[in-house]
Short mmCIF file of C-alpha atoms and ligand atoms in Angstrom, two decimals:
data_model
loop_
_atom_site.label_atom_id
_atom_site.label_comp_id
_atom_site.label_asym_id
_atom_site.label_seq_id
_atom_site.Cartn_x
_atom_site.Cartn_y
_atom_site.Cartn_z
CA UNK A 1 99.52 170.47 93.51
CA UNK A 2 97.81 169.24 90.76
CA UNK A 3 96.87 169.38 86.94
CA UNK A 4 94.88 172.44 87.72
CA UNK A 5 98.46 174.29 88.56
CA UNK A 6 100.23 173.37 85.63
CA UNK A 7 97.91 176.35 84.24
CA UNK A 8 98.86 178.47 86.77
CA UNK A 9 102.70 178.21 86.23
CA UNK A 10 103.51 176.57 89.37
CA UNK A 11 106.67 174.74 89.61
CA UNK A 12 105.15 171.13 90.66
CA UNK A 13 106.68 169.01 92.93
CA UNK A 14 106.02 166.05 95.62
CA UNK A 15 105.99 166.09 99.39
CA UNK A 16 109.35 165.84 101.05
CA UNK A 17 112.67 165.20 99.54
CA UNK A 18 116.14 166.63 99.78
CA UNK A 19 118.36 169.28 97.60
CA UNK A 20 121.43 168.33 97.33
CA UNK A 21 124.24 170.37 95.20
CA UNK A 22 123.14 168.89 91.66
CA UNK A 23 126.78 169.49 90.00
CA UNK A 24 124.97 169.51 86.45
CA UNK A 25 127.31 172.36 85.27
CA UNK A 26 130.59 170.01 84.72
CA UNK A 27 129.03 168.66 81.65
CA UNK A 28 125.16 170.16 80.84
CA UNK A 29 126.92 171.79 78.40
CA UNK A 30 128.90 169.29 76.76
CA UNK A 31 127.58 168.40 73.10
CA UNK A 32 127.08 164.70 73.02
CA UNK A 33 130.26 163.28 70.96
CA UNK A 34 130.09 160.10 69.34
CA UNK A 35 133.04 157.57 70.34
CA UNK A 36 135.26 156.13 68.00
CA UNK A 37 134.29 152.51 67.54
CA UNK A 38 136.39 149.94 69.77
CA UNK A 39 138.54 146.51 69.07
CA UNK A 40 135.84 144.53 71.14
CA UNK A 41 132.42 144.60 72.47
CA UNK A 42 131.22 142.78 75.17
CA UNK A 43 127.24 141.74 75.14
CA UNK A 44 125.90 140.22 78.73
CA UNK A 45 122.65 138.12 77.93
CA UNK A 46 121.14 139.20 81.18
CA UNK A 47 121.09 143.11 80.44
CA UNK A 48 117.36 143.77 81.47
CA UNK A 49 115.16 142.64 83.91
CA UNK A 50 113.53 139.01 83.26
CA UNK A 51 114.75 136.38 81.65
CA UNK A 52 118.27 136.79 79.45
CA UNK A 53 117.99 136.11 76.15
CA UNK A 54 119.66 133.44 73.98
CA UNK A 55 122.16 133.20 71.98
CA UNK A 56 121.69 132.16 68.34
CA UNK A 57 124.96 132.75 67.10
CA UNK A 58 128.43 131.07 66.88
CA UNK A 59 132.06 131.62 67.40
CA UNK A 60 133.37 132.92 64.13
CA UNK A 61 130.76 133.99 62.63
CA UNK A 62 129.91 137.53 61.02
CA UNK A 63 127.78 139.30 62.14
CA UNK A 64 126.51 142.84 60.93
CA UNK A 65 125.53 145.80 63.05
CA UNK A 66 122.06 145.75 64.36
CA UNK A 67 121.56 142.20 63.48
CA UNK A 68 119.83 139.74 66.37
CA UNK A 69 122.44 137.86 67.78
CA UNK A 70 120.43 136.55 70.81
CA UNK A 71 116.47 136.02 71.11
CA UNK A 72 114.02 137.06 73.80
CA UNK A 73 113.15 134.16 76.23
CA UNK A 74 109.30 134.63 77.14
CA UNK A 75 107.17 137.92 77.59
CA UNK A 76 109.56 139.58 80.35
CA UNK A 77 112.93 139.40 77.88
CA UNK A 78 114.21 141.33 75.23
CA UNK A 79 115.81 140.86 72.22
CA UNK A 80 120.25 141.47 72.01
CA UNK A 81 121.58 142.96 68.65
CA UNK A 82 125.61 143.18 67.22
CA UNK A 83 126.61 146.60 68.02
CA UNK A 84 128.83 146.62 65.57
CA UNK A 85 130.03 145.03 62.23
CA UNK A 86 132.33 142.29 63.43
CA UNK A 87 133.12 138.68 64.24
CA UNK A 88 131.90 136.68 67.12
CA UNK A 89 134.98 136.27 68.95
CA UNK A 90 133.90 134.49 72.01
CA UNK A 91 130.77 133.16 73.48
CA UNK A 92 131.00 132.31 77.61
CA UNK A 93 131.08 133.96 80.74
CA UNK A 94 131.98 137.39 81.21
CA UNK A 95 132.33 140.22 84.22
CA UNK A 96 129.08 142.37 84.38
CA UNK A 97 128.74 145.98 85.55
CA UNK A 98 126.85 144.91 88.84
CA UNK A 99 129.91 142.75 89.98
CA UNK A 100 128.91 139.28 88.94
CA UNK A 101 129.37 137.09 86.19
CA UNK A 102 127.07 136.26 83.21
CA UNK A 103 126.98 134.59 79.67
CA UNK A 104 127.56 137.03 77.33
CA UNK A 105 128.68 137.47 73.75
CA UNK A 106 132.10 138.94 72.15
CA UNK A 107 132.36 140.48 69.16
CA UNK A 108 135.55 141.78 67.18
CA UNK A 109 135.19 144.46 65.26
CA UNK A 110 135.72 144.43 61.56
CA UNK A 111 138.43 147.14 61.15
CA UNK A 112 137.97 147.39 57.95
CA UNK A 113 133.66 148.20 57.77
CA UNK A 114 132.82 151.53 57.71
CA UNK A 115 130.00 150.19 60.10
CA UNK A 116 126.98 151.73 58.08
CA UNK A 117 123.41 150.68 58.92
CA UNK A 118 121.65 149.23 56.41
CA UNK A 119 118.14 148.09 57.82
CA UNK A 120 115.31 149.53 56.84
CA UNK A 121 112.82 152.07 58.71
CA UNK A 122 109.36 149.86 59.82
CA UNK A 123 105.77 151.26 58.91
CA UNK A 124 104.58 151.53 62.97
CA UNK A 125 101.05 152.20 61.26
CA UNK A 126 100.68 148.84 59.57
CA UNK A 127 101.11 147.48 63.05
CA UNK A 128 98.27 147.06 65.11
CA UNK A 129 98.95 147.30 69.55
CA UNK A 130 100.10 143.65 69.41
CA UNK A 131 102.56 144.02 66.33
CA UNK A 132 103.75 147.19 68.30
CA UNK A 133 104.43 145.39 71.62
CA UNK A 134 106.48 142.85 69.58
CA UNK A 135 108.14 145.34 67.54
CA UNK A 136 109.57 147.31 70.80
CA UNK A 137 110.57 143.66 71.93
CA UNK A 138 112.30 142.55 69.06
CA UNK A 139 114.22 146.28 68.83
CA UNK A 140 115.48 145.21 72.26
CA UNK A 141 114.46 148.36 74.05
CA UNK A 142 114.21 148.93 77.63
CA UNK A 143 113.91 151.61 80.03
CA UNK A 144 116.88 153.38 79.82
CA UNK A 145 116.78 155.49 83.09
CA UNK A 146 118.97 152.58 85.20
CA UNK A 147 116.35 150.02 85.71
CA UNK A 148 116.31 148.33 82.23
CA UNK A 149 112.78 147.21 82.67
CA UNK A 150 111.54 145.98 78.72
CA UNK A 151 109.43 148.73 77.41
CA UNK A 152 107.38 146.65 75.60
CA UNK A 153 105.80 145.23 78.89
CA UNK A 154 105.24 148.22 80.56
CA UNK A 155 103.34 149.42 77.00
CA UNK A 156 101.21 146.23 77.37
CA UNK A 157 98.47 147.68 78.76
CA UNK A 158 96.16 144.87 81.19
CA UNK A 159 93.16 144.36 80.26
CA UNK A 160 90.10 146.58 81.75
CA UNK A 161 93.15 149.48 82.88
CA UNK A 162 93.77 152.26 80.21
CA UNK A 163 96.36 154.73 79.33
CA UNK A 164 95.11 158.42 80.07
CA UNK A 165 98.50 160.02 81.06
CA UNK A 166 101.73 159.24 78.74
CA UNK A 167 104.77 161.01 81.10
CA UNK A 168 108.01 161.54 79.58
CA UNK A 169 110.43 161.46 82.57
CA UNK A 170 112.56 164.03 81.47
CA UNK A 171 113.50 165.28 85.25
CA UNK A 172 117.20 163.70 85.85
CA UNK A 173 116.95 164.22 89.31
CA UNK A 174 120.12 162.65 90.44
CA UNK A 175 123.34 164.69 90.47
CA UNK A 176 125.98 165.32 88.25
CA UNK A 177 124.02 163.08 85.38
CA UNK A 178 122.74 165.10 82.27
CA UNK A 179 122.49 162.51 79.55
CA UNK A 180 118.82 163.38 79.49
CA UNK A 181 119.26 166.87 79.46
CA UNK A 182 121.62 166.97 76.38
CA UNK A 183 119.12 164.32 74.72
CA UNK A 184 116.63 166.41 75.23
CA UNK A 185 118.45 169.62 73.86
CA UNK A 186 120.36 167.85 70.72
CA UNK A 187 117.18 164.90 69.56
CA UNK A 188 113.89 167.39 70.33
CA UNK A 189 112.31 165.94 66.84
CA UNK A 190 113.37 162.41 67.82
CA UNK A 191 111.65 162.76 71.38
CA UNK A 192 108.66 164.32 70.19
CA UNK A 193 108.15 162.13 67.37
CA UNK A 194 109.17 159.11 69.62
CA UNK A 195 105.91 160.20 72.18
CA UNK A 196 103.49 160.30 68.65
CA UNK A 197 104.17 157.21 67.58
CA UNK A 198 103.95 154.98 70.99
CA UNK A 199 100.83 157.22 71.50
CA UNK A 200 99.28 156.08 68.54
CA UNK A 201 98.81 153.11 70.21
CA UNK A 202 98.44 153.83 73.68
CA UNK A 203 95.90 156.78 72.53
CA UNK A 204 96.81 158.65 76.03
CA UNK A 205 94.08 162.07 76.30
CA UNK A 206 97.25 164.09 77.15
CA UNK A 207 101.03 163.41 76.95
CA UNK A 208 102.94 165.53 79.75
CA UNK A 209 106.95 165.84 79.28
CA UNK A 210 108.15 166.14 82.84
CA UNK A 211 111.79 168.66 83.46
CA UNK A 212 113.19 170.30 86.08
CA UNK A 213 113.54 173.89 86.39
CA UNK A 214 117.46 173.32 86.01
CA UNK A 215 117.34 172.22 82.56
CA UNK A 216 116.00 175.82 80.80
CA UNK A 217 117.25 174.79 77.26
CA UNK A 218 115.14 171.20 77.20
CA UNK A 219 112.59 173.08 78.33
CA UNK A 220 112.59 175.92 75.88
CA UNK A 221 113.65 173.59 72.92
CA UNK A 222 110.88 170.87 73.62
CA UNK A 223 108.19 173.50 74.28
CA UNK A 224 108.46 174.47 70.89
CA UNK A 225 108.69 171.22 69.06
CA UNK A 226 105.90 170.33 70.86
CA UNK A 227 103.94 173.66 69.94
CA UNK A 228 104.83 172.93 66.41
CA UNK A 229 103.76 169.03 66.71
CA UNK A 230 100.23 170.47 67.15
CA UNK A 231 99.10 167.80 69.53
CA UNK A 232 98.26 167.20 72.63
CA UNK A 233 101.89 167.47 74.10
CA UNK A 234 102.91 169.47 77.44
CA UNK A 235 105.58 170.59 78.86
CA UNK A 236 105.62 171.42 82.30
CA UNK A 237 108.59 172.50 84.43
CA UNK A 238 108.81 170.35 88.16
CA UNK A 239 110.95 171.94 91.05
CA UNK A 240 114.52 170.94 91.38
CA UNK A 241 114.20 168.34 94.42
CA UNK A 242 115.75 164.61 94.66
CA UNK A 243 113.78 162.21 94.15
CA UNK A 244 111.81 164.16 91.15
CA UNK A 245 112.37 161.74 88.49
CA UNK A 246 110.78 158.82 90.53
CA UNK A 247 107.87 157.48 88.90
CA UNK A 248 105.85 157.83 91.60
CA UNK A 249 107.03 161.41 92.91
CA UNK A 250 106.77 162.63 89.34
CA UNK A 251 103.30 161.48 89.31
CA UNK A 252 102.21 163.16 92.49
CA UNK A 253 103.63 166.27 91.19
CA UNK A 254 101.82 166.39 88.25
CA UNK A 255 98.37 165.08 88.97
CA UNK A 256 98.37 165.23 92.33
CA UNK A 257 97.59 161.82 93.12
CA UNK A 258 99.39 159.13 95.21
CA UNK A 259 100.27 155.40 93.21
CA UNK A 260 98.81 153.18 96.31
CA UNK A 261 101.68 151.06 97.71
CA UNK A 262 101.59 147.78 96.32
CA UNK A 263 100.25 149.43 92.65
CA UNK A 264 101.30 150.36 89.32
CA UNK A 265 101.31 153.84 87.39
CA UNK A 266 98.88 152.05 85.01
CA UNK A 267 96.45 151.73 88.07
CA UNK A 268 95.82 155.50 87.72
CA UNK A 269 95.63 155.75 84.33
CA UNK A 270 99.57 156.17 84.08
CA UNK A 271 102.53 155.13 81.71
CA UNK A 272 106.05 156.65 82.57
CA UNK A 273 108.86 156.26 80.06
CA UNK A 274 111.98 157.86 79.70
CA UNK A 275 114.26 160.06 77.98
CA UNK A 276 116.68 157.75 75.73
CA UNK A 277 113.78 155.03 75.70
CA UNK A 278 111.63 157.33 73.42
CA UNK A 279 114.64 158.54 71.21
CA UNK A 280 115.29 154.97 71.07
CA UNK A 281 111.79 153.70 69.95
CA UNK A 282 111.53 156.71 67.35
CA UNK A 283 114.98 155.53 65.97
CA UNK A 284 113.76 151.94 65.14
CA UNK A 285 110.90 152.84 63.59
CA UNK A 286 112.45 155.58 61.20
CA UNK A 287 115.42 153.85 60.62
CA UNK A 288 115.17 150.35 61.64
CA UNK A 289 117.99 150.68 64.36
CA UNK A 290 117.55 148.71 67.33
CA UNK A 291 119.01 149.69 70.28
CA UNK A 292 122.44 148.91 69.74
CA UNK A 293 124.06 152.49 71.46
CA UNK A 294 123.00 154.65 74.61
CA UNK A 295 124.35 158.11 75.94
CA UNK A 296 126.20 157.72 79.16
CA UNK A 297 127.44 160.61 81.37
CA UNK A 298 131.06 160.69 82.31
CA UNK A 299 131.47 162.78 84.95
CA UNK A 300 132.98 163.96 88.26
CA UNK A 301 135.78 166.11 89.67
CA UNK A 302 138.04 163.22 88.93
CA UNK A 303 137.62 162.60 85.13
CA UNK A 304 140.14 165.08 83.15
CA UNK A 305 137.13 165.84 80.25
CA UNK A 306 133.78 165.45 81.92
CA UNK A 307 131.24 165.30 78.98
CA UNK A 308 128.25 162.59 77.29
CA UNK A 309 129.30 160.07 75.38
CA UNK A 310 127.38 158.14 72.90
CA UNK A 311 128.80 154.42 72.69
CA UNK A 312 127.80 151.34 71.49
CA UNK A 313 126.37 148.91 74.04
CA UNK A 314 129.35 146.52 74.81
CA UNK A 315 131.80 149.27 74.92
CA UNK A 316 134.43 148.61 77.46
CA UNK A 317 134.27 151.04 80.77
CA UNK A 318 137.88 151.84 80.95
CA UNK A 319 138.29 153.00 76.94
CA UNK A 320 135.28 155.07 77.37
CA UNK A 321 137.01 157.21 80.44
CA UNK A 322 140.34 156.63 78.39
CA UNK A 323 138.35 158.74 75.60
CA UNK A 324 137.27 161.21 78.04
CA UNK A 325 141.04 162.17 79.01
CA UNK A 326 141.16 159.29 81.82
CA UNK A 327 141.45 159.74 85.27
CA UNK A 328 143.41 162.04 87.51
CA UNK A 329 145.75 160.95 90.22
CA UNK A 330 143.48 161.72 93.13
CA UNK A 331 140.84 159.35 91.84
CA UNK A 332 139.34 157.57 95.22
CA UNK A 333 135.93 156.33 93.65
CA UNK A 334 133.71 155.64 90.55
CA UNK A 335 130.40 155.10 90.80
CA UNK A 336 128.31 153.41 88.21
CA UNK A 337 125.58 155.91 87.94
CA UNK A 338 124.57 159.24 90.37
CA UNK A 339 125.57 159.70 93.79
CA UNK A 340 122.22 158.93 95.49
CA UNK A 341 122.03 155.50 93.86
CA UNK A 342 125.14 154.36 92.16
CA UNK A 343 126.88 151.60 93.13
CA UNK A 344 130.60 151.40 93.46
CA UNK A 345 132.78 150.04 90.15
CA UNK A 346 135.49 148.51 91.15
CA UNK A 347 136.28 146.65 88.29
CA UNK A 348 136.59 148.66 84.94
CA UNK A 349 136.84 145.88 82.23
CA UNK A 350 133.53 145.74 82.14
CA UNK A 351 131.11 146.74 79.58
CA UNK A 352 128.21 149.45 79.36
CA UNK A 353 125.53 147.91 79.24
CA UNK A 354 121.72 148.92 78.54
CA UNK A 355 121.12 150.50 81.89
CA UNK A 356 124.05 152.18 82.31
CA UNK A 357 123.45 156.06 82.72
CA UNK A 358 126.68 157.20 84.16
CA UNK A 359 130.14 156.99 85.35
CA UNK A 360 130.71 159.06 88.56
CA UNK A 361 134.60 159.71 88.92
CA UNK A 362 135.41 160.95 92.50
CA UNK A 363 138.40 162.33 94.04
CA UNK A 364 139.49 161.42 97.60
CA UNK A 365 138.43 165.38 98.49
CA UNK A 366 134.61 164.22 97.93
CA UNK A 367 134.95 160.75 99.30
CA UNK A 368 134.54 160.71 103.14
CA UNK A 369 133.94 158.61 105.99
CA UNK A 370 131.31 159.30 108.57
CA UNK A 371 131.37 158.54 111.73
CA UNK A 372 128.48 156.48 112.75
CA UNK A 373 126.34 157.26 115.92
CA UNK A 374 123.05 156.62 117.74
CA UNK A 375 119.97 157.63 116.57
CA UNK A 376 118.84 160.73 118.32
CA UNK A 377 115.19 160.96 116.88
CA UNK A 378 115.75 163.99 115.16
CA UNK A 379 112.88 163.05 112.43
CA UNK A 380 114.88 164.14 109.48
CA UNK A 381 114.78 160.92 107.89
CA UNK A 382 110.83 161.45 108.22
CA UNK A 383 111.06 164.59 107.01
CA UNK A 384 113.23 163.50 103.73
CA UNK A 385 111.22 160.22 103.19
CA UNK A 386 109.40 160.76 99.86
CA UNK A 387 107.10 157.70 100.39
CA UNK A 388 106.27 158.69 103.92
CA UNK A 389 108.06 155.38 105.58
CA UNK A 390 109.86 155.49 109.06
CA UNK A 391 113.73 155.15 108.38
CA UNK A 392 114.49 156.02 111.97
CA UNK A 393 112.32 153.13 112.68
CA UNK A 394 112.97 150.56 110.46
CA UNK A 395 116.70 151.41 110.87
CA UNK A 396 116.84 150.17 114.32
CA UNK A 397 114.88 146.71 113.51
CA UNK A 398 117.73 146.47 110.79
CA UNK A 399 120.09 146.93 113.52
CA UNK A 400 118.47 144.52 115.66
CA UNK A 401 118.05 141.93 112.50
CA UNK A 402 114.01 141.95 113.10
CA UNK A 403 113.36 141.59 109.46
CA UNK A 404 110.22 140.39 109.82
CA UNK A 405 109.00 143.37 111.53
CA UNK A 406 110.17 146.05 109.17
CA UNK A 407 107.44 144.92 106.55
CA UNK A 408 105.02 146.08 109.11
CA UNK A 409 106.80 149.40 107.82
CA UNK A 410 106.45 148.27 104.70
CA UNK A 411 110.25 148.22 104.07
CA UNK A 412 109.44 147.01 100.52
CA UNK A 413 108.16 149.98 99.20
CA UNK A 414 111.34 151.50 99.43
CA UNK A 415 113.25 152.34 96.25
CA UNK A 416 116.42 153.13 97.64
CA UNK A 417 116.69 156.90 97.05
CA UNK A 418 119.19 157.62 99.69
CA UNK A 419 117.32 160.68 100.94
CA UNK A 420 116.95 159.41 104.40
CA UNK A 421 121.06 158.61 104.68
CA UNK A 422 121.66 161.95 103.06
CA UNK A 423 120.13 164.03 105.88
CA UNK A 424 120.88 161.47 108.66
CA UNK A 425 123.83 163.71 111.31
CA UNK A 426 123.78 160.24 113.01
CA UNK A 427 125.40 158.94 109.60
CA UNK A 428 123.47 156.14 110.08
CA UNK A 429 123.51 153.94 106.87
CA UNK A 430 119.57 153.39 106.78
CA UNK A 431 119.19 152.86 102.95
CA UNK A 432 122.24 150.68 102.62
CA UNK A 433 120.67 148.42 105.64
CA UNK A 434 117.38 148.56 104.18
CA UNK A 435 118.78 147.10 100.79
CA UNK A 436 120.42 144.10 102.74
CA UNK A 437 116.74 143.87 104.49
CA UNK A 438 115.24 143.69 101.25
CA UNK A 439 117.43 141.04 99.88
CA UNK A 440 116.68 138.86 103.15
CA UNK A 441 113.25 139.34 102.88
CA UNK A 442 112.67 138.52 99.17
CA UNK A 443 115.27 135.31 99.62
CA UNK A 444 112.82 134.36 102.54
CA UNK A 445 109.39 134.91 100.27
CA UNK A 446 111.07 132.48 98.11
CA UNK A 447 111.86 129.89 99.87
CA UNK A 448 108.35 130.13 101.86
CA UNK A 449 107.23 129.71 98.32
CA UNK A 450 109.08 126.58 97.70
CA UNK A 451 108.53 124.78 101.20
S1 SF4 B 501 115.57 155.35 101.12
FE1 SF4 B 501 113.68 154.29 101.27
S2 SF4 B 501 113.19 154.75 103.45
FE2 SF4 B 501 115.07 155.85 102.51
S3 SF4 B 501 113.86 158.31 102.12
FE3 SF4 B 501 114.47 156.49 100.44
S4 SF4 B 501 112.45 155.76 100.29
FE4 SF4 B 501 112.38 156.49 102.26
S1 SF4 B 502 117.30 161.27 110.49
FE1 SF4 B 502 118.57 159.28 111.82
S2 SF4 B 502 119.38 160.43 113.84
FE2 SF4 B 502 117.42 161.79 113.01
S3 SF4 B 502 115.80 160.23 113.15
FE3 SF4 B 502 116.38 159.57 111.39
S4 SF4 B 502 117.86 157.83 111.97
FE4 SF4 B 502 117.34 159.04 113.88
#
């Protein structure tokens, strides 16, 4: 498949991958609901990849909605803002969704405030590229697909490279999650606007909006607005396949080119941006609102009212579940994110952070313990791996603790999509063992560097 196939109306895709049931119907028709403000918000300082932000407020200080409360530290870092008018009620160490504790700021909501937002639009046309990069960093904007990688770093094109294609990742291939789908359906103008603002600086020849075919409304509405924009934006429909939304798979589907091991999309002249991120960029430049809220999918068979919720960053997860009617008695597991790449969430008294895309509430009918058997060399995991790795072989090496040998099989390229584990008839926890192996190898590499 390649760009020429787009004209032929073929459903583009990558090689390998899997076809899990998508369960999107639980929430893909639910209009995004804005959740009422709650009593208190917790803002961890390190909710993005890179150096945590540095607090600039003091306990007892009154802050306005959208006001800077923590500054970026270095280039790979972003600012943090108050999600409400309120008072800094605590500065300390708090539980985070990752299961660790981190320095953070608590803000008690001013119950008498209307929470009206008073910042002003930012004139992007008066900025040069550096001004644009700095603005995105100051607005605290990160990739909202889950990784929370600072967007300004992605948009800062290294010298000697250029961006030929800007791609909007509207695939949302994780089963159950529908926040991006609803965002595309309900905020198409902002998405087209955000893409054009970004491309004012990147100057890509072509902008692709990539959407899987199970989101027909999003395809329809964005195609209409793209056409009306009279620009170089084109909506491309991709086949429903997991992990279609992984950057490398999306690029391979559209351009027919592989991003080589150890290289980045920009090495092929591509920059990929998430739907929520592009909406946030439009909002920032048009209204001055930094990244202080996001859309989160609350779904699963064990939540009473599955839906998509617009919440301020820092909202406690248990209050969002309550807002969605609460969890049912037969709830067996809650995942942060989707079923393929999500992590078990045990503590619900933690906040939504910038990278929180969804909460999946599963019942005891869906959560099963699998028996584990020896590898029968069926090769299904090899056929599933989108990166053509050898999960079977890596699994055997992991079982023996032969971490260094796993490097020869490119374990560090594995992006933990879980496709191999999903298809394994022997129930071998492949992706789990690769996660452990990567952690051990990373630590070893740091130790070796510090010798
Ligand atoms: S988890 Fe890693 S090894 Fe398994 S299919 Fe995904 S990329 Fe391949
Ligand atoms: S899918 Fe499982 S049983 Fe089959 S080759 Fe891979 S690891 Fe072995």
